[in-house]
CSV table of C-alpha atoms in Angstrom, one decimal:
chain,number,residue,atom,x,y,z
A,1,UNK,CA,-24.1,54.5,-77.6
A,2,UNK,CA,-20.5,54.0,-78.4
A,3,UNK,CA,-19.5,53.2,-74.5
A,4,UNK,CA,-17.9,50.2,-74.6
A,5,UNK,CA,-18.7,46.7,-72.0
A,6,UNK,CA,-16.3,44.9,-69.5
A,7,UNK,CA,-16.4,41.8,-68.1
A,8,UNK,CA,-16.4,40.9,-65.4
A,9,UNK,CA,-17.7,44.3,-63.7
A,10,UNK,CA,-15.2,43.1,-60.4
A,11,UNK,CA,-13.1,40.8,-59.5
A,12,UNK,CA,-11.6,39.7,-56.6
A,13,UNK,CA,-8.0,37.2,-56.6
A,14,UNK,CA,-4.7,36.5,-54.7
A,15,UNK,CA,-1.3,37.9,-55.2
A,16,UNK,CA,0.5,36.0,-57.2
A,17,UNK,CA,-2.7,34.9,-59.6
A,18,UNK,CA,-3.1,36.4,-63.0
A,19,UNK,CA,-6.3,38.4,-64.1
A,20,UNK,CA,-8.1,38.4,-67.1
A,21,UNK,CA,-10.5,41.6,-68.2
A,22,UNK,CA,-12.6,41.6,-71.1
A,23,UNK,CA,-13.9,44.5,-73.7
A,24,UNK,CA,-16.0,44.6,-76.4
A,25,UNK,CA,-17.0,47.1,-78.4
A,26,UNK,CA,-19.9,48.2,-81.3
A,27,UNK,CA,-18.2,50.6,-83.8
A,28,UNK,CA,-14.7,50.3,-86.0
A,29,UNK,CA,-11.8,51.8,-84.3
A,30,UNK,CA,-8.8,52.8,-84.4
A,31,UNK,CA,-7.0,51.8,-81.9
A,32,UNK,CA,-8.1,50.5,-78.2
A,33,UNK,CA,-6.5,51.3,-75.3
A,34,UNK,CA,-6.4,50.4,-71.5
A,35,UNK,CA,-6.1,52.2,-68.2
A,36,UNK,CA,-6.0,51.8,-65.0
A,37,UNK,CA,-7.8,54.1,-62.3
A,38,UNK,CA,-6.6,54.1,-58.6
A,39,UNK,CA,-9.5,55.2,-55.8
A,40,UNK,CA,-9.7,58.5,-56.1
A,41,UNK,CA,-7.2,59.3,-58.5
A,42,UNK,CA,-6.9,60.4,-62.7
A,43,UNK,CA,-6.6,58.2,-64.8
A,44,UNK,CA,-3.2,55.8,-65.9
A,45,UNK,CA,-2.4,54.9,-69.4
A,46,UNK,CA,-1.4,51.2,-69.6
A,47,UNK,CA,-1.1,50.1,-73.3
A,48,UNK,CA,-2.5,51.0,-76.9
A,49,UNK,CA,-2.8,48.2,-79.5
A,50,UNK,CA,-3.9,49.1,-83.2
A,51,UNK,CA,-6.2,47.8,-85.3
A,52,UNK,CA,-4.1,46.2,-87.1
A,53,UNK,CA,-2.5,44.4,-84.6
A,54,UNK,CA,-3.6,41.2,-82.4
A,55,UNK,CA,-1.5,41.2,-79.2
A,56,UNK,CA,0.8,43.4,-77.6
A,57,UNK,CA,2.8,43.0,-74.6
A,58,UNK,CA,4.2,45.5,-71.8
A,59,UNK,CA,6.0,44.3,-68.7
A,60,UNK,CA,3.3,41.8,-67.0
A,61,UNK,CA,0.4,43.0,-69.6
A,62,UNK,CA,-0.6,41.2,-72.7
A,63,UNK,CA,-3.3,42.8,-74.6
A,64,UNK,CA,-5.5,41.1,-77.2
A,65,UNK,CA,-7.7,42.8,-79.9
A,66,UNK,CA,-9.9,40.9,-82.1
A,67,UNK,CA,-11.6,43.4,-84.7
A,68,UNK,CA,-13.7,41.0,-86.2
A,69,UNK,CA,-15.4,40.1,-82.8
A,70,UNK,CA,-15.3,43.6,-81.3
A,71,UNK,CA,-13.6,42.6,-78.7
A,72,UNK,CA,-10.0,43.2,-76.5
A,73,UNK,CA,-8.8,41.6,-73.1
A,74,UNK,CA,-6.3,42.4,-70.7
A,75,UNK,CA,-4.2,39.8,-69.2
A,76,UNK,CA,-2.2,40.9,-65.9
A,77,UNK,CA,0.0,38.0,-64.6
A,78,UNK,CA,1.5,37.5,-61.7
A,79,UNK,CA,-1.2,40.1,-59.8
A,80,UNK,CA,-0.1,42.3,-57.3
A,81,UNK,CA,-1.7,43.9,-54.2
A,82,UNK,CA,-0.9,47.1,-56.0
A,83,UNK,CA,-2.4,46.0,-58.7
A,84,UNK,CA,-5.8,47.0,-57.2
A,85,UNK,CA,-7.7,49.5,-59.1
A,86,UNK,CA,-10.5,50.3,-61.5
A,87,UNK,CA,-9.1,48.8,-65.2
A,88,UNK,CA,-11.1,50.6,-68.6
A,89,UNK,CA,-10.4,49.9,-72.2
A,90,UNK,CA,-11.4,53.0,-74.2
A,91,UNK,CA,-11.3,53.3,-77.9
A,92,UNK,CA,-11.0,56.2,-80.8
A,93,UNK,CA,-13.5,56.1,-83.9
A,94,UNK,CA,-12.0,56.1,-87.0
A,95,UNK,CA,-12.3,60.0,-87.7
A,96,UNK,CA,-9.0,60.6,-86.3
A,97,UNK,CA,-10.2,62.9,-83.8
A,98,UNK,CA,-8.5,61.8,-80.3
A,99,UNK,CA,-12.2,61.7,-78.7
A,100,UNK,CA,-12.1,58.3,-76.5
A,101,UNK,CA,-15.1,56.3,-75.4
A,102,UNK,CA,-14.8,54.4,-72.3
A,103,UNK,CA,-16.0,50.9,-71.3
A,104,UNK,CA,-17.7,50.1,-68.2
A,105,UNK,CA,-14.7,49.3,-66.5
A,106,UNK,CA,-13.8,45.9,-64.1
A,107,UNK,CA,-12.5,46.5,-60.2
A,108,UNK,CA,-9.8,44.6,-59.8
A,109,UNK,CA,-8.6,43.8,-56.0
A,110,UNK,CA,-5.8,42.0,-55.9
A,111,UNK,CA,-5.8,40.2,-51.6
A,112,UNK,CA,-2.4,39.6,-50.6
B,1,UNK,CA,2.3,62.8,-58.8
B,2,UNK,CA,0.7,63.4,-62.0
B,3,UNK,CA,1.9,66.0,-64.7
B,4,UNK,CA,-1.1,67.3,-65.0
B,5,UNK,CA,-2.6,69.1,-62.4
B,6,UNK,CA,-6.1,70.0,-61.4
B,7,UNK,CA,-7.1,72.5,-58.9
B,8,UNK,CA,-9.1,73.1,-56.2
B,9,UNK,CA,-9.1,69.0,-55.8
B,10,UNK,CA,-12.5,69.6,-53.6
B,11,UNK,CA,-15.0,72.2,-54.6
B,12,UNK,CA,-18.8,72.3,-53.3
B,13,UNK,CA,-20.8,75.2,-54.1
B,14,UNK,CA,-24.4,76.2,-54.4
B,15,UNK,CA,-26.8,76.1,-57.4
B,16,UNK,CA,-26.5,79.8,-57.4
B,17,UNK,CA,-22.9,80.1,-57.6
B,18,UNK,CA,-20.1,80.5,-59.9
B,19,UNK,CA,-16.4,79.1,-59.9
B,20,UNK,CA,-14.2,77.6,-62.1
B,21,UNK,CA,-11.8,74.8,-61.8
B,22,UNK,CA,-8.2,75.1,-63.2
B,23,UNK,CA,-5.9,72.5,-65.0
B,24,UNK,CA,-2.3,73.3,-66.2
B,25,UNK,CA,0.0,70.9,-67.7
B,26,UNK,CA,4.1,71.6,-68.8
B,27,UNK,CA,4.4,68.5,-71.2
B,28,UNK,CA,4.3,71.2,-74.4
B,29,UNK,CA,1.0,69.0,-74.9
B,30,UNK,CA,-1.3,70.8,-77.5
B,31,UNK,CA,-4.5,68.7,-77.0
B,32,UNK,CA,-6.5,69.2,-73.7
B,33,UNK,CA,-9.8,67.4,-72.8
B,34,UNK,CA,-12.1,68.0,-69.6
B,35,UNK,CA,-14.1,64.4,-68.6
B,36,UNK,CA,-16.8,64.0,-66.4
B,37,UNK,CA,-16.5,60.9,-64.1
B,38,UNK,CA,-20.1,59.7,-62.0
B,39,UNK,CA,-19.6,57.4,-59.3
B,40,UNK,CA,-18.8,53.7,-59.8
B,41,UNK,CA,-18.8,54.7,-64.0
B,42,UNK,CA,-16.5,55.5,-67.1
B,43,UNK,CA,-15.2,58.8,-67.9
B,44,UNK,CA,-17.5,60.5,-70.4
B,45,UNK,CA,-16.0,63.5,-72.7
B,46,UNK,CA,-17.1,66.7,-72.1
B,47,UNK,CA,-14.6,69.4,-74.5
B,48,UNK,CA,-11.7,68.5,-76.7
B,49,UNK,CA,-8.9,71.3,-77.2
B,50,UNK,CA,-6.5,71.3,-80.2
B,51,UNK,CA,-4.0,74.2,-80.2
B,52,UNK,CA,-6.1,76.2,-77.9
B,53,UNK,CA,-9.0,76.1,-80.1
B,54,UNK,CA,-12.4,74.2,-79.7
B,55,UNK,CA,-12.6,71.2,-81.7
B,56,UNK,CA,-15.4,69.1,-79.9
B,57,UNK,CA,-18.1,69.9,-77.6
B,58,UNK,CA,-20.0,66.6,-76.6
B,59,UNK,CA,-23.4,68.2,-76.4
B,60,UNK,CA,-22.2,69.7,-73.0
B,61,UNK,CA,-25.0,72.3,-71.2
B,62,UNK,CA,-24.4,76.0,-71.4
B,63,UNK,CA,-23.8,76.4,-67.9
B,64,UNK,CA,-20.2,74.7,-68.8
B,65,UNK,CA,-18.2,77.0,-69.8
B,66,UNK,CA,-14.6,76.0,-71.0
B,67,UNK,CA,-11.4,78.3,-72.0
B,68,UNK,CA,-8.0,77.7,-73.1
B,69,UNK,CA,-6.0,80.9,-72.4
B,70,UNK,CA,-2.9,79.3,-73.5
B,71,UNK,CA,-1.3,76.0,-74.2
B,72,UNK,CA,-0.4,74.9,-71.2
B,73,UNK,CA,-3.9,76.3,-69.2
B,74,UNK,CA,-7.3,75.0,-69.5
B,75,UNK,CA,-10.8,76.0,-67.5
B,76,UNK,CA,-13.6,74.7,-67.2
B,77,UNK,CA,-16.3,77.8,-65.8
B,78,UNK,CA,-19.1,76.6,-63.6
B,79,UNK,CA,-22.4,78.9,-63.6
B,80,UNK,CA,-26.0,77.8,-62.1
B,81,UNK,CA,-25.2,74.3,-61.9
B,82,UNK,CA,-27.7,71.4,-61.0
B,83,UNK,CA,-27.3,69.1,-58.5
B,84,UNK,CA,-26.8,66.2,-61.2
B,85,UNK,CA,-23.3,68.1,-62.0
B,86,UNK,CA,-22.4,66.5,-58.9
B,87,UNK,CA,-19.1,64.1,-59.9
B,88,UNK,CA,-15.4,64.3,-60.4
B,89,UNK,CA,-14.2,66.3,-63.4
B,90,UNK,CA,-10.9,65.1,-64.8
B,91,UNK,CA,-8.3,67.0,-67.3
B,92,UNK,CA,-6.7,65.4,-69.4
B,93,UNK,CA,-3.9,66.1,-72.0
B,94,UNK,CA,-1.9,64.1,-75.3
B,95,UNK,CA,0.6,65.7,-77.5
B,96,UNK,CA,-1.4,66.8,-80.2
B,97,UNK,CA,-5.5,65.3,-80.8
B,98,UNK,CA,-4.4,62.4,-83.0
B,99,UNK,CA,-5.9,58.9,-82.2
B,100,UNK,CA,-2.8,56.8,-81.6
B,101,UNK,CA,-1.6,59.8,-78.6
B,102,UNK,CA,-2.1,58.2,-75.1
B,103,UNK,CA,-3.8,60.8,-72.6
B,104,UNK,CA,-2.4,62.1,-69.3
B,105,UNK,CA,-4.8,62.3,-66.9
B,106,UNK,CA,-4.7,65.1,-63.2
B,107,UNK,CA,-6.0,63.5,-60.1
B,108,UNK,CA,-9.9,65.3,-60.9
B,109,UNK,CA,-11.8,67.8,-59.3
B,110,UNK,CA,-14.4,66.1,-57.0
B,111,UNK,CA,-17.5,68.7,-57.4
B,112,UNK,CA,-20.4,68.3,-54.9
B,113,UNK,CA,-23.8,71.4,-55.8
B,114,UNK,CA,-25.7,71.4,-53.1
């Protein structure tokens, strides 16, 4: 299966508190990306690091990515309540076809 | 509000019937993709278009049917379905079906078969 794992599957924290989500992954990629999934709702873009690139940062996101361990993380700081929501890293093979695979995904809630 | 929009946003229907649910997105995207989304799980990928042409099908059962009629249209045509179809189908859309082109996703189509 190319699916990818998170960790942890939920997590629960106060405002104000940062939030750390973990990927990993089996196959070469790409690129990895992260989203974020209200209840209910499609599916939000968040970030997109390379492969050839080890950290990127947008607004209160810093994303890792680690090829020779397989393995990304998603660093929120300074949570908010809004901030609640289903968070998936998802990642392209490296046939250049835009086909993504999904990890399991973490629940964030965010208690204000 | 997302720019890509899915429609009906409910749909329940028997094992018997037919329907077809409807995305349509006005971002001059050229890639289109329908998901399948189970409860408490990750999207899988169902049907990748590219210029309104079939470039993947992810092993997906003949009773899903998709079309592209144009470039900004996508369906996805439901016939005999089980009641394992059960689950929200998302449409998504990037500019073209390169790997570094983020995907918009609509809001989903929450399908119950009775």
């Amino acid at each position: 299966s190319q699916q990818g794992e998170e960790d942890p599957q939920a997590l629960s924290i106060q405002e104000g508190e940062n939030a750390t989500m973990n990927c990993s992954y089996k196959t070469s990629i790409n690129n990895l990306q992260w989203y974020r999934q209200n209840s209910g709702r499609g599916l939000v873009h968040l970030i997109l690091i390379r492969s050839n690139e080890r950290e990127k940062h947008s607004g209160r996101l810093r994303v890792t990515l680690d090829t020779s361990k397989k393995s990304s993380s998603l660093l929120i700081t300074a949570s908010r309540a809004a901030d609640t929501a289903s968070y998936f890293c998802a990642f392209v093979g490296q046939t250049g076809a835009n086909n993504l695979f999904f990890g399991t995904g973490t629940r964030l809630t965010v208690i204000p | 509000d997302t720019e890509v929009t899915q429609t009906p946003k409910h749909l329940v229907m028997g094992m018997t019937n037919k329907k077809s649910l409807k995305c349509e997105q006005h971002m001059g995207h050229r890639a289109m993709y329908w998901y399948k989304q189970k409860a408490k799980k990750p999207p899988e990928l169902m049907f990748v278009y590219s210029y309104e042409k079939l470039s993947i099908n992810e092993s997906v059962p003949s009773r899903f049917s998709p079309e592209c009629p144009n470039s900004s249209l996508l369906n996805l045509h439901l016939h005999a379905l089980q009641p394992e179809d059960s689950a929200l189908y998302l449409c998504a859309s990037s500019q073209v079906e390169q790997s570094n082109q983020p995907q918009h996703f609509g809001d989903g189509t929450r399908l119950s078969i009775l």
